[in-house]
């Protein structure tokens, strides 16, 4: 119930409406977590569906053993057995990297298996010399793609992804009628089959979007610092791993700035924690509005902030942050402006092996700035 109300509150926000429409507005860290979740669910559903066709095969063999002497019936059962094997292969594939491309590919494969079997059985009915008992078997398998369509509702997909899937599946159901001029399922009304598929598609669309909204709301709550609205340290560490891997893969610069408010304890002691909280929020606002597109600001803890700046050398990062923090620093009650000390490290120039080493080096340079008089940003280890 709590997830439902979170989803409703999420959907009421016009600013976040784009999140459920397309993946373009998804943060990289959320995209990775969503992709990982989708891949896990694909494997689970594939494992379930690898068993169901085999159960249907055994039931058919025990109840109607004589029909397996009919070639068309054997072809249908062989196709059903292939479906079970294909689902098994999908369920037990090695772990895929949690990327958007892999998640979409996995969902596509999950749908391709029953769709291929459906078209195969419809083709047999339309053009093969198929007996009435074989038609009965084929019609009993009509539910398979419908069930898979219903299972799409368990995936946290955006509107455009669901729309493409639903239109594709409904077109597949109508394919025998539109292109082969043959009934979708003999002895079953064509309109009823298509209408039932449309209803399932609408239900899966609503359920999937609601899941996405609830998951994004929970993700935002878990990854955002409540005071400043920036990423918290846990989310920052996860995001830093992604940014570092991207920089290594494409061999571009990645700078990390570690910033700390000067004399912040004095501000709290002199004017109270409300003033301290205001300065923290305004500092976060300065960073959010002033950093470049693609940069990420994180509240690391207390009065510490970390800024990840891909495609920026340490000199470029220093120039940008110096300009930003000296011209837009938050004011203190005495009329003076709060200052910050910082340190910057760069992935390639500092030969960092891990992103943790990069953050630690920037942290040490921040302390060096403190020791050298504060209100400055240090980019080297020279004293």
Short mmCIF file of C-alpha atoms in Angstrom, two decimals:
data_model
loop_
_atom_site.label_atom_id
_atom_site.label_comp_id
_atom_site.label_asym_id
_atom_site.label_seq_id
_atom_site.Cartn_x
_atom_site.Cartn_y
_atom_site.Cartn_z
CA UNK A 1 0.00 0.00 0.00
CA UNK A 2 2.84 2.36 0.83
CA UNK A 3 4.40 1.68 -2.56
CA UNK A 4 1.05 2.48 -4.20
CA UNK A 5 0.82 5.90 -2.54
CA UNK A 6 4.48 6.58 -3.39
CA UNK A 7 3.62 5.84 -7.01
CA UNK A 8 0.61 8.18 -6.95
CA UNK A 9 2.67 10.98 -5.42
CA UNK A 10 5.37 10.38 -8.03
CA UNK A 11 2.90 10.55 -10.92
CA UNK A 12 1.48 13.87 -9.70
CA UNK A 13 4.82 15.56 -10.27
CA UNK A 14 4.91 17.07 -13.76
CA UNK A 15 8.67 17.40 -13.50
CA UNK A 16 9.07 13.65 -13.06
CA UNK A 17 6.48 12.63 -15.63
CA UNK A 18 9.26 12.21 -18.20
CA UNK A 19 10.76 9.47 -16.01
CA UNK A 20 7.88 7.11 -16.81
CA UNK A 21 7.68 8.10 -20.47
CA UNK A 22 11.25 7.48 -21.60
CA UNK A 23 14.64 6.45 -20.25
CA UNK A 24 16.33 9.67 -21.40
CA UNK A 25 15.80 11.32 -18.01
CA UNK A 26 16.97 8.35 -15.94
CA UNK A 27 20.10 8.81 -13.87
CA UNK A 28 22.93 6.42 -14.72
CA UNK A 29 22.84 4.74 -11.32
CA UNK A 30 19.06 4.22 -11.48
CA UNK A 31 19.39 2.91 -15.03
CA UNK A 32 21.89 0.32 -13.84
CA UNK A 33 19.70 -0.79 -10.90
CA UNK A 34 16.60 -0.99 -13.09
CA UNK A 35 18.48 -3.01 -15.70
CA UNK A 36 19.78 -5.40 -13.04
CA UNK A 37 16.24 -5.84 -11.70
CA UNK A 38 14.85 -6.52 -15.19
CA UNK A 39 17.55 -9.10 -15.94
CA UNK A 40 16.85 -10.96 -12.69
CA UNK A 41 13.13 -11.04 -13.42
CA UNK A 42 13.71 -12.26 -16.98
CA UNK A 43 15.70 -15.21 -15.64
CA UNK A 44 13.03 -16.01 -13.05
CA UNK A 45 10.17 -15.90 -15.56
CA UNK A 46 12.18 -17.90 -18.11
CA UNK A 47 12.82 -20.55 -15.45
CA UNK A 48 9.09 -20.79 -14.73
CA UNK A 49 8.17 -21.01 -18.40
CA UNK A 50 10.81 -23.65 -19.05
CA UNK A 51 8.75 -25.99 -16.84
CA UNK A 52 5.21 -25.17 -17.99
CA UNK A 53 5.57 -26.43 -21.60
CA UNK A 54 7.03 -29.69 -20.29
CA UNK A 55 4.06 -30.13 -17.95
CA UNK A 56 1.72 -29.51 -20.86
CA UNK A 57 3.70 -32.04 -22.94
CA UNK A 58 3.39 -34.73 -20.23
CA UNK A 59 -0.31 -34.06 -19.76
CA UNK A 60 -0.92 -34.33 -23.49
CA UNK A 61 1.07 -37.57 -23.64
CA UNK A 62 -0.84 -39.15 -20.76
CA UNK A 63 -4.35 -38.08 -21.80
CA UNK A 64 -4.12 -38.33 -25.59
CA UNK A 65 -1.22 -40.69 -26.36
CA UNK A 66 -2.63 -41.70 -29.73
CA UNK A 67 -2.33 -38.22 -31.24
CA UNK A 68 1.45 -38.41 -31.11
CA UNK A 69 1.31 -40.80 -34.06
CA UNK A 70 0.01 -37.90 -36.19
CA UNK A 71 2.86 -35.97 -37.89
CA UNK A 72 1.29 -32.54 -37.41
CA UNK A 73 0.76 -33.24 -33.72
CA UNK A 74 4.37 -34.37 -33.38
CA UNK A 75 5.49 -31.11 -35.03
CA UNK A 76 3.46 -29.10 -32.53
CA UNK A 77 4.84 -31.04 -29.56
CA UNK A 78 8.38 -30.75 -30.92
CA UNK A 79 7.89 -26.99 -31.15
CA UNK A 80 6.60 -26.93 -27.57
CA UNK A 81 9.64 -28.90 -26.41
CA UNK A 82 11.89 -26.39 -28.23
CA UNK A 83 10.12 -23.58 -26.37
CA UNK A 84 10.94 -25.24 -23.05
CA UNK A 85 14.59 -25.62 -24.04
CA UNK A 86 14.81 -22.02 -25.22
CA UNK A 87 13.36 -20.73 -21.94
CA UNK A 88 15.83 -22.94 -20.04
CA UNK A 89 18.74 -21.52 -21.99
CA UNK A 90 17.57 -17.97 -21.25
CA UNK A 91 17.10 -18.75 -17.56
CA UNK A 92 20.57 -20.22 -17.10
CA UNK A 93 22.63 -17.91 -19.27
CA UNK A 94 25.71 -16.44 -17.56
CA UNK A 95 25.16 -13.18 -15.72
CA UNK A 96 24.74 -10.24 -18.08
CA UNK A 97 26.10 -6.80 -17.37
CA UNK A 98 23.28 -4.60 -16.02
CA UNK A 99 23.03 -2.24 -18.99
CA UNK A 100 19.94 -0.86 -20.68
CA UNK A 101 20.82 -2.62 -23.91
CA UNK A 102 21.16 -6.02 -22.22
CA UNK A 103 17.92 -5.56 -20.27
CA UNK A 104 15.98 -4.75 -23.43
CA UNK A 105 17.62 -7.64 -25.28
CA UNK A 106 16.67 -10.07 -22.50
CA UNK A 107 13.03 -8.92 -22.51
CA UNK A 108 12.99 -9.18 -26.31
CA UNK A 109 14.28 -12.77 -26.18
CA UNK A 110 11.73 -13.64 -23.51
CA UNK A 111 8.96 -12.49 -25.85
CA UNK A 112 10.49 -13.90 -29.03
CA UNK A 113 10.26 -17.49 -27.81
CA UNK A 114 6.46 -17.77 -27.37
CA UNK A 115 5.80 -15.46 -30.33
CA UNK A 116 7.84 -17.74 -32.62
CA UNK A 117 5.95 -20.80 -31.36
CA UNK A 118 2.61 -19.03 -31.82
CA UNK A 119 3.41 -18.09 -35.43
CA UNK A 120 4.67 -21.62 -36.09
CA UNK A 121 1.43 -23.23 -34.89
CA UNK A 122 -0.71 -20.67 -36.77
CA UNK A 123 1.27 -21.42 -39.92
CA UNK A 124 0.64 -25.13 -39.47
CA UNK A 125 -3.07 -24.48 -39.10
CA UNK A 126 -3.16 -22.18 -42.14
CA UNK A 127 -1.04 -24.17 -44.59
CA UNK A 128 -0.33 -27.60 -43.14
CA UNK A 129 -2.42 -30.72 -43.49
CA UNK A 130 -3.38 -30.72 -39.84
CA UNK A 131 -5.90 -32.93 -38.13
CA UNK A 132 -8.67 -31.76 -35.81
CA UNK A 133 -6.84 -33.25 -32.82
CA UNK A 134 -3.72 -31.28 -33.78
CA UNK A 135 -5.81 -28.11 -34.03
CA UNK A 136 -7.03 -28.81 -30.51
CA UNK A 137 -3.44 -29.03 -29.30
CA UNK A 138 -2.48 -25.82 -31.09
CA UNK A 139 -5.44 -23.94 -29.66
CA UNK A 140 -4.55 -25.09 -26.15
CA UNK A 141 -1.19 -23.36 -26.59
CA UNK A 142 -2.81 -20.10 -27.62
CA UNK A 143 -2.65 -18.98 -23.99
CA UNK A 144 1.16 -19.15 -23.86
CA UNK A 145 1.92 -15.77 -25.51
CA UNK A 146 -1.04 -14.22 -23.65
CA UNK A 147 0.41 -15.38 -20.33
CA UNK A 148 3.82 -14.03 -21.28
CA UNK A 149 2.18 -10.72 -22.21
CA UNK A 150 0.58 -10.64 -18.76
CA UNK A 151 3.95 -11.33 -17.13
CA UNK A 152 5.31 -8.15 -18.74
CA UNK A 153 3.51 -6.34 -15.93
CA UNK A 154 6.19 -7.50 -13.47
CA UNK A 155 8.86 -5.44 -15.24
CA UNK A 156 9.50 -1.76 -14.31
CA UNK A 157 9.37 -0.46 -17.89
CA UNK A 158 8.78 3.05 -19.23
CA UNK A 159 5.72 3.90 -21.30
CA UNK A 160 7.49 3.80 -24.67
CA UNK A 161 9.03 0.38 -23.95
CA UNK A 162 5.66 -1.07 -22.96
CA UNK A 163 3.97 0.54 -25.96
CA UNK A 164 6.44 -1.03 -28.40
CA UNK A 165 6.04 -4.44 -26.74
CA UNK A 166 2.24 -4.33 -26.66
CA UNK A 167 1.87 -3.12 -30.24
CA UNK A 168 4.26 -5.84 -31.39
CA UNK A 169 2.41 -8.59 -29.54
CA UNK A 170 -1.04 -7.46 -30.69
CA UNK A 171 0.25 -7.30 -34.28
CA UNK A 172 1.57 -10.84 -33.91
CA UNK A 173 -1.86 -12.03 -32.75
CA UNK A 174 -3.51 -10.35 -35.71
CA UNK A 175 -0.86 -11.59 -38.18
CA UNK A 176 -2.67 -14.79 -39.27
CA UNK A 177 -5.87 -12.85 -39.86
CA UNK A 178 -4.24 -9.90 -41.65
CA UNK A 179 -1.63 -11.66 -43.78
CA UNK A 180 -2.66 -15.30 -44.06
CA UNK A 181 -6.40 -14.56 -44.20
CA UNK A 182 -6.94 -17.34 -41.74
CA UNK A 183 -8.57 -17.52 -38.34
CA UNK A 184 -6.26 -16.84 -35.41
CA UNK A 185 -7.64 -19.91 -33.67
CA UNK A 186 -10.21 -22.13 -35.34
CA UNK A 187 -13.48 -22.36 -33.39
CA UNK A 188 -12.54 -19.23 -31.39
CA UNK A 189 -13.76 -15.78 -32.39
CA UNK A 190 -10.95 -13.65 -33.87
CA UNK A 191 -12.26 -10.44 -32.35
CA UNK A 192 -12.44 -12.03 -28.90
CA UNK A 193 -8.78 -13.12 -29.08
CA UNK A 194 -7.54 -9.70 -30.19
CA UNK A 195 -9.74 -7.86 -27.69
CA UNK A 196 -8.50 -10.11 -24.87
CA UNK A 197 -4.89 -9.38 -25.91
CA UNK A 198 -5.61 -5.62 -25.92
CA UNK A 199 -7.09 -5.81 -22.41
CA UNK A 200 -4.04 -7.68 -21.12
CA UNK A 201 -1.79 -5.12 -22.82
CA UNK A 202 -3.58 -2.23 -21.10
CA UNK A 203 -3.40 -3.92 -17.71
CA UNK A 204 0.30 -4.72 -18.14
CA UNK A 205 0.96 -1.12 -19.20
CA UNK A 206 -0.64 0.31 -16.06
CA UNK A 207 0.99 -2.24 -13.76
CA UNK A 208 4.45 -1.84 -15.26
CA UNK A 209 4.40 1.96 -15.10
CA UNK A 210 3.13 1.84 -11.50
CA UNK A 211 6.03 -0.44 -10.62
CA UNK A 212 8.51 1.90 -12.27
CA UNK A 213 7.09 4.89 -10.39
CA UNK A 214 7.21 3.09 -7.04
CA UNK A 215 10.74 1.78 -7.62
CA UNK A 216 12.00 5.21 -8.68
CA UNK A 217 10.40 6.83 -5.62
CA UNK A 218 12.08 4.30 -3.34
CA UNK A 219 15.38 4.69 -5.18
CA UNK A 220 15.23 8.47 -4.82
CA UNK A 221 14.47 8.16 -1.12
CA UNK A 222 17.35 5.73 -0.58
CA UNK A 223 19.93 7.59 -2.67
CA UNK A 224 19.22 11.24 -1.87
CA UNK A 225 20.42 13.30 1.08
CA UNK A 226 17.21 14.67 2.67
CA UNK A 227 18.73 18.01 3.68
CA UNK A 228 20.45 19.08 0.48
CA UNK A 229 18.73 17.00 -2.21
CA UNK A 230 22.12 15.80 -3.49
CA UNK A 231 23.14 12.17 -3.87
CA UNK A 232 24.16 10.64 -0.55
CA UNK A 233 27.48 8.91 -0.04
CA UNK A 234 26.16 5.42 -0.77
CA UNK A 235 24.75 6.50 -4.13
CA UNK A 236 27.87 8.56 -4.82
CA UNK A 237 30.12 5.56 -4.34
CA UNK A 238 28.03 3.47 -6.72
CA UNK A 239 27.95 6.25 -9.29
CA UNK A 240 31.69 6.85 -9.00
CA UNK A 241 32.30 3.22 -10.00
CA UNK A 242 30.22 3.73 -13.15
CA UNK A 243 31.98 6.98 -14.04
CA UNK A 244 35.42 5.46 -13.49
CA UNK A 245 34.59 2.42 -15.64
CA UNK A 246 33.30 4.73 -18.37
CA UNK A 247 36.47 6.84 -18.24
CA UNK A 248 38.67 3.76 -18.47
CA UNK A 249 36.64 2.29 -21.33
CA UNK A 250 36.69 5.49 -23.42
CA UNK A 251 39.99 6.79 -22.03
CA UNK A 252 38.75 10.26 -21.17
CA UNK A 253 39.60 12.46 -18.22
CA UNK A 254 37.83 12.11 -14.88
CA UNK A 255 38.48 14.54 -12.05
CA UNK A 256 37.22 14.24 -8.49
CA UNK A 257 36.96 17.30 -6.24
CA UNK A 258 36.70 16.88 -2.47
CA UNK A 259 35.31 20.05 -0.85
CA UNK A 260 34.89 20.99 2.80
CA UNK A 261 33.29 24.11 4.32
CA UNK A 262 35.79 26.17 6.30
CA UNK A 263 35.11 26.79 9.99
CA UNK A 264 31.70 25.18 9.78
CA UNK A 265 31.77 24.14 13.44
CA UNK A 266 32.13 27.82 14.36
CA UNK A 267 29.04 28.63 12.27
CA UNK A 268 26.99 26.02 14.15
CA UNK A 269 28.32 27.12 17.53
CA UNK A 270 27.88 30.84 16.84
CA UNK A 271 24.52 30.93 15.00
CA UNK A 272 22.97 27.53 15.56
CA UNK A 273 22.30 24.46 13.49
CA UNK A 274 19.47 26.06 11.53
CA UNK A 275 21.97 28.50 10.07
CA UNK A 276 24.35 25.63 9.43
CA UNK A 277 21.64 23.69 7.62
CA UNK A 278 20.79 26.75 5.52
CA UNK A 279 24.42 27.12 4.46
CA UNK A 280 24.61 23.42 3.58
CA UNK A 281 21.46 23.69 1.45
CA UNK A 282 22.66 26.84 -0.29
CA UNK A 283 26.08 25.30 -0.95
CA UNK A 284 24.34 22.29 -2.48
CA UNK A 285 22.21 24.64 -4.61
CA UNK A 286 25.33 26.45 -5.81
CA UNK A 287 26.92 23.14 -6.82
CA UNK A 288 23.76 21.80 -8.46
CA UNK A 289 23.18 24.93 -10.54
CA UNK A 290 26.81 25.73 -11.23
CA UNK A 291 28.46 22.46 -12.21
CA UNK A 292 28.50 21.38 -15.83
CA UNK A 293 25.99 19.06 -17.44
CA UNK A 294 27.22 15.54 -16.72
CA UNK A 295 28.98 16.46 -13.48
CA UNK A 296 27.65 14.95 -10.27
CA UNK A 297 27.65 16.54 -6.80
CA UNK A 298 27.43 14.33 -3.71
CA UNK A 299 27.06 15.16 -0.05
CA UNK A 300 29.79 12.91 1.30
CA UNK A 301 29.05 13.53 4.95
CA UNK A 302 28.73 16.45 7.38
CA UNK A 303 30.05 19.54 5.64
CA UNK A 304 31.94 17.54 2.99
CA UNK A 305 30.97 17.48 -0.69
CA UNK A 306 32.43 15.48 -3.57
CA UNK A 307 32.04 16.51 -7.22
CA UNK A 308 32.72 14.00 -10.00
CA UNK A 309 33.67 15.77 -13.22
CA UNK A 310 34.04 13.50 -16.28
CA UNK A 311 35.87 14.91 -19.33
CA UNK A 312 37.58 17.54 -17.14
CA UNK A 313 41.27 17.68 -16.34
CA UNK A 314 42.24 18.74 -12.83
CA UNK A 315 43.21 22.18 -14.12
CA UNK A 316 39.83 22.62 -15.83
CA UNK A 317 38.03 21.37 -12.74
CA UNK A 318 39.95 23.75 -10.48
CA UNK A 319 39.25 26.75 -12.69
CA UNK A 320 35.54 25.98 -12.86
CA UNK A 321 35.12 25.34 -9.13
CA UNK A 322 37.27 28.33 -8.11
CA UNK A 323 35.11 30.61 -10.22
CA UNK A 324 31.88 29.07 -8.98
CA UNK A 325 32.65 29.01 -5.27
CA UNK A 326 34.21 32.47 -5.06
CA UNK A 327 31.36 34.23 -6.88
CA UNK A 328 28.37 32.31 -5.48
CA UNK A 329 29.39 31.36 -1.93
CA UNK A 330 26.51 31.38 0.60
CA UNK A 331 26.50 34.32 3.09
CA UNK A 332 26.90 33.98 6.85
CA UNK A 333 24.80 36.05 9.29
CA UNK A 334 27.73 38.43 9.89
CA UNK A 335 27.72 39.46 6.22
CA UNK A 336 30.82 37.50 5.26
CA UNK A 337 30.68 34.57 2.85
CA UNK A 338 31.43 30.98 3.72
CA UNK A 339 34.60 29.65 2.11
CA UNK A 340 35.56 26.15 1.08
CA UNK A 341 38.80 24.22 0.92
CA UNK A 342 39.22 21.49 -1.62
CA UNK A 343 41.45 18.98 -3.28
CA UNK A 344 41.25 17.57 -6.79
CA UNK A 345 42.61 14.32 -8.19
CA UNK A 346 42.53 13.11 -11.79
CA UNK A 347 42.26 9.50 -12.89
CA UNK A 348 45.07 9.39 -15.47
CA UNK A 349 47.48 12.04 -14.18
CA UNK A 350 47.48 10.55 -10.70
CA UNK A 351 47.62 6.95 -11.93
CA UNK A 352 44.76 5.90 -9.65
CA UNK A 353 44.05 2.18 -9.70
CA UNK A 354 40.61 2.44 -8.14
CA UNK A 355 38.04 5.18 -7.78
CA UNK A 356 38.42 4.87 -3.98
CA UNK A 357 42.10 5.82 -4.38
CA UNK A 358 41.04 8.85 -6.41
CA UNK A 359 38.65 10.06 -3.71
CA UNK A 360 41.23 9.43 -0.96
CA UNK A 361 43.85 11.44 -2.85
CA UNK A 362 41.44 14.35 -3.35
CA UNK A 363 40.62 14.14 0.37
CA UNK A 364 44.32 14.37 1.33
CA UNK A 365 44.77 17.38 -0.92
CA UNK A 366 41.75 19.01 0.71
CA UNK A 367 43.43 18.64 4.10
CA UNK A 368 46.59 20.10 2.61
CA UNK A 369 44.52 23.12 1.55
CA UNK A 370 43.26 23.42 5.14
CA UNK A 371 46.82 23.32 6.47
CA UNK A 372 47.95 25.96 3.96
CA UNK A 373 45.44 28.59 5.06
CA UNK A 374 42.06 27.33 3.80
CA UNK A 375 39.89 28.99 1.11
CA UNK A 376 41.75 27.30 -1.75
CA UNK A 377 41.76 24.22 -3.96
CA UNK A 378 44.89 22.08 -4.19
CA UNK A 379 45.64 19.88 -7.20
CA UNK A 380 49.16 18.65 -6.40
CA UNK A 381 50.93 17.05 -3.45
CA UNK A 382 53.67 19.68 -3.45
CA UNK A 383 53.88 21.77 -0.28
#
